[in-house]
PDB file of C-alpha atoms in Angstrom:
ATOM      1  CA  UNK A1273     -15.538  -2.200   2.424  1.00 72.00           C
ATOM      2  CA  UNK A1274     -14.168  -2.278   5.904  1.00 77.00           C
ATOM      3  CA  UNK A1275     -10.555  -1.621   6.574  1.00 81.00           C
ATOM      4  CA  UNK A1276      -8.498  -4.174   8.611  1.00 86.00           C
ATOM      5  CA  UNK A1277      -8.479  -2.749  12.102  1.00 91.00           C
ATOM      6  CA  UNK A1278      -4.716  -3.411  12.523  1.00 90.00           C
ATOM      7  CA  UNK A1279      -3.947  -1.612   9.123  1.00 90.00           C
ATOM      8  CA  UNK A1280      -6.344   1.176  10.134  1.00 90.00           C
ATOM      9  CA  UNK A1281      -4.679   1.639  13.439  1.00 91.00           C
ATOM     10  CA  UNK A1282      -1.107   1.714  11.909  1.00 91.00           C
ATOM     11  CA  UNK A1283      -1.729   3.916   8.881  1.00 91.00           C
ATOM     12  CA  UNK A1284      -4.872   5.772   9.544  1.00 90.00           C
ATOM     13  CA  UNK A1285      -5.972   4.732   5.839  1.00 90.00           C
ATOM     14  CA  UNK A1286      -9.631   3.532   5.409  1.00 88.00           C
ATOM     15  CA  UNK A1287      -9.146   2.788   2.116  1.00 84.00           C
ATOM     16  CA  UNK A1288      -8.734  -0.362  -0.101  1.00 84.00           C
ATOM     17  CA  UNK A1289      -5.709  -1.904  -1.995  1.00 86.00           C
ATOM     18  CA  UNK A1290      -3.020  -1.003   0.547  1.00 91.00           C
ATOM     19  CA  UNK A1291      -0.267  -3.453   1.771  1.00 93.00           C
ATOM     20  CA  UNK A1292       1.928  -2.429   4.755  1.00 94.00           C
ATOM     21  CA  UNK A1293       5.063  -4.593   5.032  1.00 94.00           C
ATOM     22  CA  UNK A1294       7.043  -4.310   8.499  1.00 93.00           C
ATOM     23  CA  UNK A1295      10.266  -6.290   9.032  1.00 89.00           C
ATOM     24  CA  UNK A1296      13.194  -5.992  11.339  1.00 89.00           C
ATOM     25  CA  UNK A1297      15.427  -6.189   8.033  1.00 87.00           C
ATOM     26  CA  UNK A1298      13.916  -3.115   6.724  1.00 89.00           C
ATOM     27  CA  UNK A1299      15.138   0.244   7.507  1.00 92.00           C
ATOM     28  CA  UNK A1300      11.605   1.691   7.006  1.00 94.00           C
ATOM     29  CA  UNK A1301       8.038   0.100   6.485  1.00 95.00           C
ATOM     30  CA  UNK A1302       6.820  -0.253   2.897  1.00 95.00           C
ATOM     31  CA  UNK A1303       3.490   0.760   1.574  1.00 95.00           C
ATOM     32  CA  UNK A1304       2.642  -1.248  -1.461  1.00 95.00           C
ATOM     33  CA  UNK A1305      -0.172  -0.209  -3.782  1.00 94.00           C
ATOM     34  CA  UNK A1306      -1.250  -1.744  -7.276  1.00 92.00           C
ATOM     35  CA  UNK A1307      -0.265   0.345 -10.416  1.00 91.00           C
ATOM     36  CA  UNK A1308      -3.202   2.378 -11.469  1.00 87.00           C
ATOM     37  CA  UNK A1309      -5.371   0.425 -13.918  1.00 88.00           C
ATOM     38  CA  UNK A1310      -7.003   2.838 -16.803  1.00 90.00           C
ATOM     39  CA  UNK A1311     -10.041   0.760 -16.906  1.00 91.00           C
ATOM     40  CA  UNK A1312     -10.825   0.939 -13.199  1.00 87.00           C
ATOM     41  CA  UNK A1313     -10.012   4.636 -13.186  1.00 86.00           C
ATOM     42  CA  UNK A1314     -12.275   4.991 -16.011  1.00 92.00           C
ATOM     43  CA  UNK A1315     -15.425   3.234 -14.181  1.00 92.00           C
ATOM     44  CA  UNK A1316     -14.570   4.063 -10.449  1.00 87.00           C
ATOM     45  CA  UNK A1317     -12.633   7.206 -10.581  1.00 87.00           C
ATOM     46  CA  UNK A1318      -9.081   8.226  -9.210  1.00 86.00           C
ATOM     47  CA  UNK A1319      -8.615   6.344  -6.110  1.00 84.00           C
ATOM     48  CA  UNK A1320      -7.271   8.219  -2.884  1.00 87.00           C
ATOM     49  CA  UNK A1321      -3.710   9.622  -2.590  1.00 90.00           C
ATOM     50  CA  UNK A1322      -1.715   7.458  -0.474  1.00 93.00           C
ATOM     51  CA  UNK A1323       1.323   9.561  -0.617  1.00 95.00           C
ATOM     52  CA  UNK A1324       0.526  11.576   2.808  1.00 95.00           C
ATOM     53  CA  UNK A1325      -0.129   8.257   4.397  1.00 94.00           C
ATOM     54  CA  UNK A1326       3.538   7.042   3.387  1.00 95.00           C
ATOM     55  CA  UNK A1327       4.928  10.358   4.599  1.00 96.00           C
ATOM     56  CA  UNK A1328       2.962  10.085   8.039  1.00 94.00           C
ATOM     57  CA  UNK A1329       4.419   6.877   8.968  1.00 94.00           C
ATOM     58  CA  UNK A1330       7.779   7.295   7.324  1.00 95.00           C
ATOM     59  CA  UNK A1331       7.328   4.494   4.643  1.00 96.00           C
ATOM     60  CA  UNK A1332       8.635   3.825   1.317  1.00 96.00           C
ATOM     61  CA  UNK A1333       5.874   3.942  -1.128  1.00 96.00           C
ATOM     62  CA  UNK A1334       5.925   1.147  -3.600  1.00 96.00           C
ATOM     63  CA  UNK A1335       3.473   0.971  -6.827  1.00 94.00           C
ATOM     64  CA  UNK A1336       3.519  -2.325  -8.604  1.00 94.00           C
ATOM     65  CA  UNK A1337       1.611  -4.596 -10.756  1.00 93.00           C
ATOM     66  CA  UNK A1338       2.866  -7.801  -8.687  1.00 94.00           C
ATOM     67  CA  UNK A1339       2.292  -7.240  -5.140  1.00 93.00           C
ATOM     68  CA  UNK A1340       2.958 -10.786  -3.983  1.00 94.00           C
ATOM     69  CA  UNK A1341       6.395 -10.624  -5.847  1.00 95.00           C
ATOM     70  CA  UNK A1342       7.289  -7.426  -4.279  1.00 93.00           C
ATOM     71  CA  UNK A1343       6.630  -8.750  -0.795  1.00 92.00           C
ATOM     72  CA  UNK A1344       8.584 -11.898  -1.377  1.00 93.00           C
ATOM     73  CA  UNK A1345      11.727  -9.668  -2.965  1.00 92.00           C
ATOM     74  CA  UNK A1346      11.688  -7.839   0.341  1.00 89.00           C
ATOM     75  CA  UNK A1347      11.226 -10.743   2.629  1.00 85.00           C
ATOM     76  CA  UNK A1348      14.181 -12.912   1.286  1.00 79.00           C
TER      77      UNK A1348
END
């Protein structure tokens, strides 16, 4: 896995499963992550903690099972 260069530049996060939403209509950026999947955690272990990333860029952290729906909700 190689993180998208733009996302890495903006967040400093090299892990996967992270969506950054920037919009002039939002007061602060949104950092959207999928809700933890117990089966995935069992096999792959607990993923990296993204709370420090959210604090570092002053973003609202959202954990959801519907990332596309969350993006559309905030872009309307």
